[in-house]
Short mmCIF file of C-alpha atoms in Angstrom, two decimals:
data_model
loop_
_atom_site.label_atom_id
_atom_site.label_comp_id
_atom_site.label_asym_id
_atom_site.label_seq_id
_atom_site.Cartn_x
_atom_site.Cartn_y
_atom_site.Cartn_z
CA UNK A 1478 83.72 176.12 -155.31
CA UNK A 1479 85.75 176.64 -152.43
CA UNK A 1480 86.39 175.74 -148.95
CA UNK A 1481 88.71 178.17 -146.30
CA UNK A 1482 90.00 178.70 -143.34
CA UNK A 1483 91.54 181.91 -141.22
CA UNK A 1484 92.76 182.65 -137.79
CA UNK A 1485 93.37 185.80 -136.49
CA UNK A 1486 93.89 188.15 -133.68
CA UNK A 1487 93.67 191.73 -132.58
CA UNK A 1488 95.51 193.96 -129.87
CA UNK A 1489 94.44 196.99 -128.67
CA UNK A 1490 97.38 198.94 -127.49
CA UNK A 1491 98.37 202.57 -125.77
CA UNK A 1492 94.86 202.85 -124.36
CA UNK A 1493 92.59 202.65 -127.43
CA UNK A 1494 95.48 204.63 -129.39
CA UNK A 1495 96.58 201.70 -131.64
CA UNK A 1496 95.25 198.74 -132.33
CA UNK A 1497 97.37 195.36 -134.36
CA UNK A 1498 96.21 192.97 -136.29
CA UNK A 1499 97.43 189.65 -137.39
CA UNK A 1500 95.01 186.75 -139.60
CA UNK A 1501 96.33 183.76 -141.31
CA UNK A 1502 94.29 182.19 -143.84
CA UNK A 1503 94.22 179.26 -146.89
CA UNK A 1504 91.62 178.40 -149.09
CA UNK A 1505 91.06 175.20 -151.84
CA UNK A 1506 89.27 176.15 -154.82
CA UNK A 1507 88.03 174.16 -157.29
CA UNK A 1508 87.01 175.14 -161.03
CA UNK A 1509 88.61 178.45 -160.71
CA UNK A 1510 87.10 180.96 -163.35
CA UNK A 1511 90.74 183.62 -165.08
CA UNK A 1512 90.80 185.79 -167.90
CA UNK A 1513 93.72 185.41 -170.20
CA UNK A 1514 94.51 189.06 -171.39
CA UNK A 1515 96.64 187.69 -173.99
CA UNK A 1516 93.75 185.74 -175.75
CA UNK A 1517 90.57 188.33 -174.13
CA UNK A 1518 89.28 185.05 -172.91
CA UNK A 1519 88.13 183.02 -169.47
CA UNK A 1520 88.94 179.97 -168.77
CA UNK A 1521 88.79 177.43 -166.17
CA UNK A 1522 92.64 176.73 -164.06
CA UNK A 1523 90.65 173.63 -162.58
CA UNK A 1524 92.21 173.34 -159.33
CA UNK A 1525 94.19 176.29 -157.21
CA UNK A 1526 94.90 176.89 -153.66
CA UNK A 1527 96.06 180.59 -151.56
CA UNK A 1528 97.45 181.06 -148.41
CA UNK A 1529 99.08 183.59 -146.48
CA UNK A 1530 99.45 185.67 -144.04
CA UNK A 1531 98.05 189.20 -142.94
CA UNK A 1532 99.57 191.78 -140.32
CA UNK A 1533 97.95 195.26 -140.06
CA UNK A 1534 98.31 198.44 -137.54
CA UNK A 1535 96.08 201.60 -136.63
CA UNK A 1536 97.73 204.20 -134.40
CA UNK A 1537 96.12 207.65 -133.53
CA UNK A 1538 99.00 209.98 -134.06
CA UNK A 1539 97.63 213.23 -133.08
CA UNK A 1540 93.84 213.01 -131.23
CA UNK A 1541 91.69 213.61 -133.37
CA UNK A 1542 93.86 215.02 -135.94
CA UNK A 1543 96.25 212.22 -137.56
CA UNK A 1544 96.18 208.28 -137.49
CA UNK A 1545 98.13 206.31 -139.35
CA UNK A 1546 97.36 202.99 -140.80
CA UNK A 1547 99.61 200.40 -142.51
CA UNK A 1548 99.18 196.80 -143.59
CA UNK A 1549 101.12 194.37 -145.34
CA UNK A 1550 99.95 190.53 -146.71
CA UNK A 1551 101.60 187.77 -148.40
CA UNK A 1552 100.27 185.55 -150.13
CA UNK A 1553 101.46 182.15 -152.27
CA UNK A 1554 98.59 181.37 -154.68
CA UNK A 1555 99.21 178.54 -156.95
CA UNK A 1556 97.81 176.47 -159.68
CA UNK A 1557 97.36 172.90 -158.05
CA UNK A 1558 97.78 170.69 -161.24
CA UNK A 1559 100.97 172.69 -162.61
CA UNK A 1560 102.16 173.85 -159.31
CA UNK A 1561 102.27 177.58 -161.21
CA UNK A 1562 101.89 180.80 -159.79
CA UNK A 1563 98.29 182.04 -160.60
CA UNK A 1564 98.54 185.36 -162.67
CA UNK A 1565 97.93 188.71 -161.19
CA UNK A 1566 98.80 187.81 -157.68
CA UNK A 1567 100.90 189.45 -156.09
CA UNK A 1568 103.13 187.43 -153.59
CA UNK A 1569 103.54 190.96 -151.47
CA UNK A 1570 101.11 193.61 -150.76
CA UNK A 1571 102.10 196.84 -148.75
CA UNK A 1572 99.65 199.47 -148.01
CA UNK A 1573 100.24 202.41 -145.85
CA UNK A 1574 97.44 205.18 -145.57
CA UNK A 1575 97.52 208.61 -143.27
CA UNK A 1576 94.46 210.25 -142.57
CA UNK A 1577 94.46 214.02 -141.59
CA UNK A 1578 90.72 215.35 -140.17
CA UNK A 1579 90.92 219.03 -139.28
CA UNK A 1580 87.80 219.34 -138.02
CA UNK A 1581 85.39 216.27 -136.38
CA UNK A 1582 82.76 217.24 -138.79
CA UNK A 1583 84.37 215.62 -141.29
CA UNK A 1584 84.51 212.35 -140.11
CA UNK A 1585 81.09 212.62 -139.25
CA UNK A 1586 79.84 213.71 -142.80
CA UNK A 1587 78.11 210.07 -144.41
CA UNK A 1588 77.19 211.76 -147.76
CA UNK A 1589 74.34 212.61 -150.19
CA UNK A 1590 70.77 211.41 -149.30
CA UNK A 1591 69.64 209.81 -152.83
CA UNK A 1592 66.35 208.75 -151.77
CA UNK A 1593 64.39 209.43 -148.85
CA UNK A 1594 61.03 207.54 -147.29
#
């Protein structure tokens, strides 16, 4: 059970080049499900809430050829009845990704045809 909220917004910049991103969000959750690792068991942490903060950027370095993306959240998740940080969350989260297509065919490529009607 859970209830949230985000706000964001998005700039495009350098004509269509780049594009940035920025979302705050928070959530309340109630009767959170976790799996100890310790003990290879789940068990309930009752009451927890996240928030945080989002940013993100897409720039087209070379037409066509190179775009690089990056991203980078924060985020405070915590136990509400022991004020605790909840395990396996990360506080910060960095991504950075560059994408190299030497020929547009290969964006355009959307894989194997399992079944057709």
């Amino acid at each position: 059970e859970s209830a949230g909220v985000d706000a964001g917004f998005d700039q495009i910049l350098f004509d269509g080049r780049a594009s940035l991103s920025v979302t705050a969000f928070a959530n309340r959750i109630d009767n959170l499900i976790a799996f100890d690792f310790a003990t290879s068991r789940y068990f309930n942490v009752a009451k927890a809430k996240t928030s945080g903060i989002e940013v993100a950027a897409d720039a087209e370095i070379w037409q066509d050829l190179l775009r690089l993306k990056a991203a980078y959240t924060y985020l405070d998740a915590k136990d509400r009845n022991t004020g605790l940080t909840l395990s396996r969350t990360p506080e910060h989260v960095a991504r950075l990704s560059l994408a190299v297509t030497p020929t547009p065919r290969w964006s355009e490529w959307s894989g194997p045809t399992i079944c057709s009607a």
